[in-house]
Coordinates of N, CA, C and O in Angstrom, one line a residue:
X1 N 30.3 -29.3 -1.2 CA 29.1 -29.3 -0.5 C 28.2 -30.5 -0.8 O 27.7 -31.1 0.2
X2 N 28.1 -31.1 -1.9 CA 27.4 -32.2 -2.6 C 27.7 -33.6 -1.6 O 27.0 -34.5 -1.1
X3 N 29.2 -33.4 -1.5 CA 29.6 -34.8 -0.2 C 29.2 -34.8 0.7 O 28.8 -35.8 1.1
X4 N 28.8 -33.3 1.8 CA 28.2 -33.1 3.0 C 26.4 -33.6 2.7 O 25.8 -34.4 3.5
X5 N 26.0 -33.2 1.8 CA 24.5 -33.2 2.1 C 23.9 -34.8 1.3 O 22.8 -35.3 1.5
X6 N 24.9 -35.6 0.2 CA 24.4 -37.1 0.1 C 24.8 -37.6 0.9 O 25.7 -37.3 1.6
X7 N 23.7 -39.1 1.0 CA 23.4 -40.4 1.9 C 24.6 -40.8 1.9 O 25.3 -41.2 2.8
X8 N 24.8 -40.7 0.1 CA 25.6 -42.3 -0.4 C 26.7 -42.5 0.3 O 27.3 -41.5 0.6
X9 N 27.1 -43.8 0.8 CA 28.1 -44.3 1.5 C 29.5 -43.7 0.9 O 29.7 -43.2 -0.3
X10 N 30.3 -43.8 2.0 CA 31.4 -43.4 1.7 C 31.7 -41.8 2.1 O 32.8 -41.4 2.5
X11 N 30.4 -40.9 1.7 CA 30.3 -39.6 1.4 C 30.9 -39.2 3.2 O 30.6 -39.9 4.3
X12 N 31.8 -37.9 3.1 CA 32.0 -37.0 4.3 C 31.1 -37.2 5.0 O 30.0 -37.5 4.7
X13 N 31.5 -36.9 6.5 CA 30.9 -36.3 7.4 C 30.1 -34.6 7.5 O 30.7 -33.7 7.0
X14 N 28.9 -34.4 8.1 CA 28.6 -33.1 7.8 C 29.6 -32.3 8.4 O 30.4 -32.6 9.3
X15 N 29.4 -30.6 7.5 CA 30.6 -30.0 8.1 C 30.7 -29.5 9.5 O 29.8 -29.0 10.1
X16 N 31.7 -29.7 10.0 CA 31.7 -29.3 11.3 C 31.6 -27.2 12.0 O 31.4 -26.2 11.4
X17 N 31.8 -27.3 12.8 CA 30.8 -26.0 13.6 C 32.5 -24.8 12.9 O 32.4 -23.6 12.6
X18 N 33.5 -25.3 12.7 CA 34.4 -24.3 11.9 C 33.8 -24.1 10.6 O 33.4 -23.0 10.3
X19 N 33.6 -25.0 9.8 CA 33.1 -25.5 8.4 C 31.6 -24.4 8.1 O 31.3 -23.6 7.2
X20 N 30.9 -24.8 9.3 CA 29.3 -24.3 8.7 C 29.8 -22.2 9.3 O 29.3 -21.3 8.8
X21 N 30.7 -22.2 10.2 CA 30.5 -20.8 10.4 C 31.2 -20.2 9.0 O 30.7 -19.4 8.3
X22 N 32.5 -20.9 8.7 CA 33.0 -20.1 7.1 C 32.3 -20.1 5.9 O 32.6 -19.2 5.1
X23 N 31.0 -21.4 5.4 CA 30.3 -21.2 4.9 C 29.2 -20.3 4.9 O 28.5 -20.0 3.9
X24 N 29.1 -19.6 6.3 CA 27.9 -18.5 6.5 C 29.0 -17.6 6.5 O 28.6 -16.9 5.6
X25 N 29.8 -17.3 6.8 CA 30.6 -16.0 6.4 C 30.8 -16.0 4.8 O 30.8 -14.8 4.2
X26 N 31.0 -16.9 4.2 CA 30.9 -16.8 2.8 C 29.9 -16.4 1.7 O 30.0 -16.0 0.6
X27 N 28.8 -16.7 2.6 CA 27.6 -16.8 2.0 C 27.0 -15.1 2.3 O 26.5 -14.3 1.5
X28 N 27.1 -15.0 3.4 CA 26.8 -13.3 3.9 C 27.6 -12.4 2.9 O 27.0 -11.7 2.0
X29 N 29.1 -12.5 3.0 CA 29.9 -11.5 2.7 C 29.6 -11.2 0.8 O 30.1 -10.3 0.1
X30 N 28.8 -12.3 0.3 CA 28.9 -12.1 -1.2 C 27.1 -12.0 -1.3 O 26.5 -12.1 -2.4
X31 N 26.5 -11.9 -0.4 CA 24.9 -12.0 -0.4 C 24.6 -10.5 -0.3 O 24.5 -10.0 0.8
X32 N 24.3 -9.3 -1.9 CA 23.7 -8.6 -1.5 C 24.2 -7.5 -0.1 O 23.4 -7.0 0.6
X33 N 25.3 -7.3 -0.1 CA 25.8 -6.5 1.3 C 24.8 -5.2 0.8 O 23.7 -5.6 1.1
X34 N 24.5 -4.1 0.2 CA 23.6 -3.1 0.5 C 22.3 -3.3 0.5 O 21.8 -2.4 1.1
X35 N 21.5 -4.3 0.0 CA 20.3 -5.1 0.4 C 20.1 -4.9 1.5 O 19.4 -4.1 2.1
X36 N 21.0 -6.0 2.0 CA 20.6 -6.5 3.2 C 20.7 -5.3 4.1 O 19.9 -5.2 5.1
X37 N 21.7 -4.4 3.7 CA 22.0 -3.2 5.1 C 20.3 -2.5 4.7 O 19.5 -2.6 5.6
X38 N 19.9 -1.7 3.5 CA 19.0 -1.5 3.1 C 17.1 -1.4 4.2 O 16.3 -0.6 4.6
X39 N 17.5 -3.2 4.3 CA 16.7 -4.1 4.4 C 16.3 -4.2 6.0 O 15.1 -4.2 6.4
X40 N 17.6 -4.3 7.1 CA 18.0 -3.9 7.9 C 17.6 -2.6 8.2 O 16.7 -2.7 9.0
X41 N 17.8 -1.9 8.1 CA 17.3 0.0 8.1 C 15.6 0.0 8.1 O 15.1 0.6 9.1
X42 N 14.8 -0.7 7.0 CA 14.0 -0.7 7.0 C 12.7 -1.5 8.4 O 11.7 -1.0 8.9
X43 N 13.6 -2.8 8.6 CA 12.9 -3.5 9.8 C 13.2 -2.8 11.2 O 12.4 -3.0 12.0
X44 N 14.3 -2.0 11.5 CA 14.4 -1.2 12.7 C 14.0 0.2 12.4 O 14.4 1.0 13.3
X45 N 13.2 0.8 11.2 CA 12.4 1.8 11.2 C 11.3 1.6 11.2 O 10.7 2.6 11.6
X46 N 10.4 0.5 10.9 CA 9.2 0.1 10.6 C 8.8 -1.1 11.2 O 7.6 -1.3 11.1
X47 N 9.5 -2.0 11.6 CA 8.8 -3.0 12.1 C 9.2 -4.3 11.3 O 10.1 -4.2 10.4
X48 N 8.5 -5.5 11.7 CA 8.7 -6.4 10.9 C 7.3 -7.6 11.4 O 6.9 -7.7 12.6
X49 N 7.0 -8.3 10.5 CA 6.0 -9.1 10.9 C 6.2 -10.5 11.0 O 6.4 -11.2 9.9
X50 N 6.3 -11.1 11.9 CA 6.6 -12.3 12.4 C 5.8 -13.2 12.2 O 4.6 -12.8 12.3
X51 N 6.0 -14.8 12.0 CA 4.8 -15.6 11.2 C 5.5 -17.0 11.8 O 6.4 -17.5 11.3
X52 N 4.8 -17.5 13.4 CA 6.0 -18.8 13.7 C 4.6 -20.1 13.8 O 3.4 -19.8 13.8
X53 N 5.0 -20.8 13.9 CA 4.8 -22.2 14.7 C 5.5 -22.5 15.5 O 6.7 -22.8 15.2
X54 N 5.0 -22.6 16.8 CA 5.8 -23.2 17.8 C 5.4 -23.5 19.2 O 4.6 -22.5 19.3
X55 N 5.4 -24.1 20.2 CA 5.0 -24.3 21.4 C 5.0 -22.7 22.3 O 5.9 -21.9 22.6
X56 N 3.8 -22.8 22.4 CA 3.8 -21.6 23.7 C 3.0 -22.1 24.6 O 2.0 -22.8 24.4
X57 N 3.7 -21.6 26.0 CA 2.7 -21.8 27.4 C 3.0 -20.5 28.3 O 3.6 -19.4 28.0
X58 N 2.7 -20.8 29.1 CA 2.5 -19.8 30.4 C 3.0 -20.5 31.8 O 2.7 -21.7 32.0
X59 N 3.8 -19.9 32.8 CA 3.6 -19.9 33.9 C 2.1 -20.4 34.5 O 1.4 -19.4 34.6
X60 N 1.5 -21.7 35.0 CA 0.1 -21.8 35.1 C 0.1 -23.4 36.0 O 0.8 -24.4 36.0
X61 N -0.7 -23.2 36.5 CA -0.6 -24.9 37.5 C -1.0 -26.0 36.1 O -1.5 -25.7 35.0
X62 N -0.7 -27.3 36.6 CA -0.9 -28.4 35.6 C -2.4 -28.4 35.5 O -3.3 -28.2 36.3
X63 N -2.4 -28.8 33.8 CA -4.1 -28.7 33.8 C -4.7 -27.7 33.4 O -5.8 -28.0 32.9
X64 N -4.4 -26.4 33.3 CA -4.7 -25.3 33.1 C -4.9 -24.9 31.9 O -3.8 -25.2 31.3
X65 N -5.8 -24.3 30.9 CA -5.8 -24.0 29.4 C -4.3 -23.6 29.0 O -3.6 -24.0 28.0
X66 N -3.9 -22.8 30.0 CA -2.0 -22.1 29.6 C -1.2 -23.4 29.4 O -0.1 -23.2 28.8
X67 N -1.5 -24.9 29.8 CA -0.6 -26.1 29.2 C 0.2 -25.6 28.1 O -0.4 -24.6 27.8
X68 N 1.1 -25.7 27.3 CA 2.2 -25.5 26.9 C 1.3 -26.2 25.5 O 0.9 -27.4 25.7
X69 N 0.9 -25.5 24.2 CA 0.3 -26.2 23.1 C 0.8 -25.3 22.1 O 0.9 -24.1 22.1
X70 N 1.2 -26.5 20.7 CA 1.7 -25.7 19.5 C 0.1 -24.8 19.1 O -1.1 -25.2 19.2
X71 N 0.9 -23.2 18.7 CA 0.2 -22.3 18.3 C 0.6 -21.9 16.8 O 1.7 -22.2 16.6
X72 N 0.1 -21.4 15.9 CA 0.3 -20.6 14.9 C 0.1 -19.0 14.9 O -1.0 -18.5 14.7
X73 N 1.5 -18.1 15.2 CA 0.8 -17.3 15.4 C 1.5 -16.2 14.2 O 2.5 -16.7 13.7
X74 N 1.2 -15.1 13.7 CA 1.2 -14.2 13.3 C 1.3 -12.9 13.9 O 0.1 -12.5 14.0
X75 N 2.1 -12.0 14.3 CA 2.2 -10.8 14.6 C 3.2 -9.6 13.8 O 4.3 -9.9 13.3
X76 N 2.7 -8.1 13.9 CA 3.5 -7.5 14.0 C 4.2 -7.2 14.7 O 3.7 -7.3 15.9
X77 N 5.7 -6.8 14.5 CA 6.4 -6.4 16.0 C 7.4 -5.1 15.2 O 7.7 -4.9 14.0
X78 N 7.7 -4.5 16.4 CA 8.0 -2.9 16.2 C 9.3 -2.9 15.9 O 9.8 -4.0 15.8
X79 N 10.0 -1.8 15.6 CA 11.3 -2.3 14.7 C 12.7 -2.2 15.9 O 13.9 -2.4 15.7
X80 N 11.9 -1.8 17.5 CA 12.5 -2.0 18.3 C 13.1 -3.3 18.6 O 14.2 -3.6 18.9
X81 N 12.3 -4.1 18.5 CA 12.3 -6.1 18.7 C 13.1 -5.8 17.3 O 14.1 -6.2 17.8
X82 N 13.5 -5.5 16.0 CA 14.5 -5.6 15.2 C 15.9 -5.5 15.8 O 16.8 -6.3 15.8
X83 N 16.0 -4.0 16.6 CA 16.7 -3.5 16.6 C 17.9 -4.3 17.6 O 19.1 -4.4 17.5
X84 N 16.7 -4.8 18.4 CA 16.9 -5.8 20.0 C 17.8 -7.4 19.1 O 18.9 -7.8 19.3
X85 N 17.0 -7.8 18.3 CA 17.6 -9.3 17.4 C 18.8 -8.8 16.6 O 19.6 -9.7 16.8
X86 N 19.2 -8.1 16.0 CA 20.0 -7.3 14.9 C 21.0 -7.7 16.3 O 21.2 -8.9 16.5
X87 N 21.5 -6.6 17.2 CA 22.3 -6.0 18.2 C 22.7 -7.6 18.3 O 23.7 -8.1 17.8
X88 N 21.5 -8.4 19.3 CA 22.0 -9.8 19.7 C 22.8 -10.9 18.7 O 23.8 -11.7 18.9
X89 N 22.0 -10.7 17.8 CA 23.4 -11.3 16.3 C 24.6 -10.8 16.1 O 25.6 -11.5 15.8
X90 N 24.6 -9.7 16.2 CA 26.1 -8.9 16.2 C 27.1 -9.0 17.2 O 28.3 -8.8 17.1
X91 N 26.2 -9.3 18.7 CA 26.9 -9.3 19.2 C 27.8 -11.0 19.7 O 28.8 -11.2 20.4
X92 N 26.8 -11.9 18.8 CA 27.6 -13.4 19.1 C 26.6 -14.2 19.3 O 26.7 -15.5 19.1
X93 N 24.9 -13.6 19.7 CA 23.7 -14.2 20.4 C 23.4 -14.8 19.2 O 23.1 -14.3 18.1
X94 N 23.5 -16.6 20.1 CA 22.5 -17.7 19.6 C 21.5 -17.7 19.2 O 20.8 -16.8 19.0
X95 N 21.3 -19.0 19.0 CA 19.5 -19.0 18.4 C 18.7 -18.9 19.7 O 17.7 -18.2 19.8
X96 N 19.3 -20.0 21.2 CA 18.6 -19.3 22.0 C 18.5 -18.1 22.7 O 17.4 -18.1 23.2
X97 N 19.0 -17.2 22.8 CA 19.1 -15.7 23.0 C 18.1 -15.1 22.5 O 17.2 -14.5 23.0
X98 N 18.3 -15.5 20.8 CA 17.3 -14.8 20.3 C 15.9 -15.2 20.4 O 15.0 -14.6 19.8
X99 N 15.8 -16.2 21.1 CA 14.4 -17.0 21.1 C 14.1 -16.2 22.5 O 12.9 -16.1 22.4
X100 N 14.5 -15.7 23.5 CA 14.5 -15.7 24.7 C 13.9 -13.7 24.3 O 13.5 -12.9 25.2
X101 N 14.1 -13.3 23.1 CA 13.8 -11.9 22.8 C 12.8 -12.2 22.1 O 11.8 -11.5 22.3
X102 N 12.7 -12.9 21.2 CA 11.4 -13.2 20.6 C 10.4 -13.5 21.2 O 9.3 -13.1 20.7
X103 N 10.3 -14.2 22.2 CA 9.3 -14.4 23.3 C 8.9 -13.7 24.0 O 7.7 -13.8 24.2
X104 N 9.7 -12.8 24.8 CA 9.4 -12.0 25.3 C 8.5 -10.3 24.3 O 7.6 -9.6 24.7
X105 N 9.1 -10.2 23.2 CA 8.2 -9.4 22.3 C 7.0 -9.8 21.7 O 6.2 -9.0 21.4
X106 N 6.9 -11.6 21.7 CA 5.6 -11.7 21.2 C 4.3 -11.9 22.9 O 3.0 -12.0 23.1
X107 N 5.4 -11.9 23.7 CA 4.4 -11.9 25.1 C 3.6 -10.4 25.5 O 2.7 -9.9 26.3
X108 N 4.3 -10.1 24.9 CA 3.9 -8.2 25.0 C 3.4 -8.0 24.3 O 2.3 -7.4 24.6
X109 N 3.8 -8.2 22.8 CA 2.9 -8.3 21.7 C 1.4 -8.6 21.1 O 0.6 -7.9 20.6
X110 N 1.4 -9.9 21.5 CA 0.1 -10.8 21.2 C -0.6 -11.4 21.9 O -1.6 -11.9 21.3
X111 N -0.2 -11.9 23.7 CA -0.7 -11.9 24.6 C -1.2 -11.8 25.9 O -1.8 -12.5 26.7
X112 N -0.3 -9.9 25.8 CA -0.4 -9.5 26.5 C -1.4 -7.8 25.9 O -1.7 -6.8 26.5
X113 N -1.5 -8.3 24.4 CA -1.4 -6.8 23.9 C -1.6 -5.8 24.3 O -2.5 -5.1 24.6
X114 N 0.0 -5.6 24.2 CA 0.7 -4.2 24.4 C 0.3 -3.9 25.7 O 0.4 -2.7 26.1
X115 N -0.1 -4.6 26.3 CA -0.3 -4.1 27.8 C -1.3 -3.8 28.3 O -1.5 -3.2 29.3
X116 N -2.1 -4.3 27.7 CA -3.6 -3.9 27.8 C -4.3 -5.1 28.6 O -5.5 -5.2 28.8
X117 N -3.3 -6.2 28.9 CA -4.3 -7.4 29.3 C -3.1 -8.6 29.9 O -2.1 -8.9 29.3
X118 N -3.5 -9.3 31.1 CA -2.5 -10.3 31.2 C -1.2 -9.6 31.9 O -0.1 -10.1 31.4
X119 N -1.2 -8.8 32.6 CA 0.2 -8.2 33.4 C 0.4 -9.5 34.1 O -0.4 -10.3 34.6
X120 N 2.2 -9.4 33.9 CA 2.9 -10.3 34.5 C 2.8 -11.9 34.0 O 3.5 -12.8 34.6
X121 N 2.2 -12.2 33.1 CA 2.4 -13.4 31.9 C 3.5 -13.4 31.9 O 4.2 -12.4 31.9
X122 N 4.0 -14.6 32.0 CA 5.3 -15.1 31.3 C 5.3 -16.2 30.6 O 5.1 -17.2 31.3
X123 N 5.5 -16.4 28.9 CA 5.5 -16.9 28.1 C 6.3 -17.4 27.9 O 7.4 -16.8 27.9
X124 N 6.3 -19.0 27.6 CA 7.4 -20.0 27.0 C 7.0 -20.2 25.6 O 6.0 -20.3 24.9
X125 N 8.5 -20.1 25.5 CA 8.0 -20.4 23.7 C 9.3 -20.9 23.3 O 10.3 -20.3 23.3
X126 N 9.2 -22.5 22.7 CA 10.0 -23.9 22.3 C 9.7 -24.3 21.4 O 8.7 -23.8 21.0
X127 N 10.3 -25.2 20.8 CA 9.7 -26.3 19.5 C 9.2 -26.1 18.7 O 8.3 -26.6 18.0
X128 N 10.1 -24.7 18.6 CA 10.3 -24.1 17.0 C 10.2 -24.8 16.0 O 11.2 -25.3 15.7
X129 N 8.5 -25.1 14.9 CA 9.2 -26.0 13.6 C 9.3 -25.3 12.8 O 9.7 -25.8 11.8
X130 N 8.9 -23.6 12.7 CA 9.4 -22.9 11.6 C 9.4 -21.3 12.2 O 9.1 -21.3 13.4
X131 N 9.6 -20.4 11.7 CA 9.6 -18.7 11.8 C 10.2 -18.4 10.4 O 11.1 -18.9 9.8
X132 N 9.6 -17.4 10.2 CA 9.3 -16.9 9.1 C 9.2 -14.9 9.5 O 8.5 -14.4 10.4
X133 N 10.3 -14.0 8.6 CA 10.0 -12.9 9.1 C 9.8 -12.1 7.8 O 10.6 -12.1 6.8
X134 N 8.7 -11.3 7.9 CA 8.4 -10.1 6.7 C 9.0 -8.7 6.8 O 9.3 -8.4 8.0
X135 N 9.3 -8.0 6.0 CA 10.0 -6.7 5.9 C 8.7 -6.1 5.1 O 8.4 -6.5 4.0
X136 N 8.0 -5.0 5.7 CA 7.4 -4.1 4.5 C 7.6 -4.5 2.8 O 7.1 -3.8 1.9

């Protein structure tokens, strides 16, 4: 690992897309397996609280407050939006996939809340520089 991540000349190339998946299968299969199932159970019975930075806009003509601007947002989300990200990982879904569920839960979520405001918003949300997720 030490060759992949120094500068110093000479050192490997980073690992390639076979390399980094057997290192996450490696890292999963010895990480805590009842934890995490545990842990899992708990975020699609209860929820989980989402904490991102990242660009959000709106469907909106140029010019418009909806311009596309990094936000800091914080929300709860129901353990259905777990249950929806869990399924999508299992089933092969990328990081965009899952961005494309995340968006849409926090569009419903936090500015649309829950439906109470903003029908038919459609939320972009890009340039991801961090997410961060809470479990009870």
């Amino acid at each position: 690992m030490q060759r992949w991540v120094t500068k110093k000349s000479g050192a490997r190339r980073p690992p390639g897309p076979l390399q980094v998946r057997a290192i996450e299968e490696a890292v999963l299969a010895r990480w805590q397996p009842r934890i995490r199932a545990r842990r899992r159970a708990q975020a699609e019975a209860e929820g989980f609280v989402f904490h991102t930075r990242a660009r959000f806009g709106f469907a909106a003509p140029t010019g418009s407050s909806d311009d596309p601007r990094v936000r800091w947002i914080t929300q709860d989300l129901p353990g259905e939006v777990a249950r929806e990200l869990f399924a999508a990982r299992d089933a092969g879904a990328g990081e965009q996939q899952q961005t494309v569920i995340l968006a849409r839960a926090l569009g419903h979520a936090y500015f649309r809340e829950w439906g109470r405001r903003a029908h038919g918003l459609h939320v972009s949300f890009s340039d991801v520089e961090f997410a961060d997720f809470s479990i009870g």
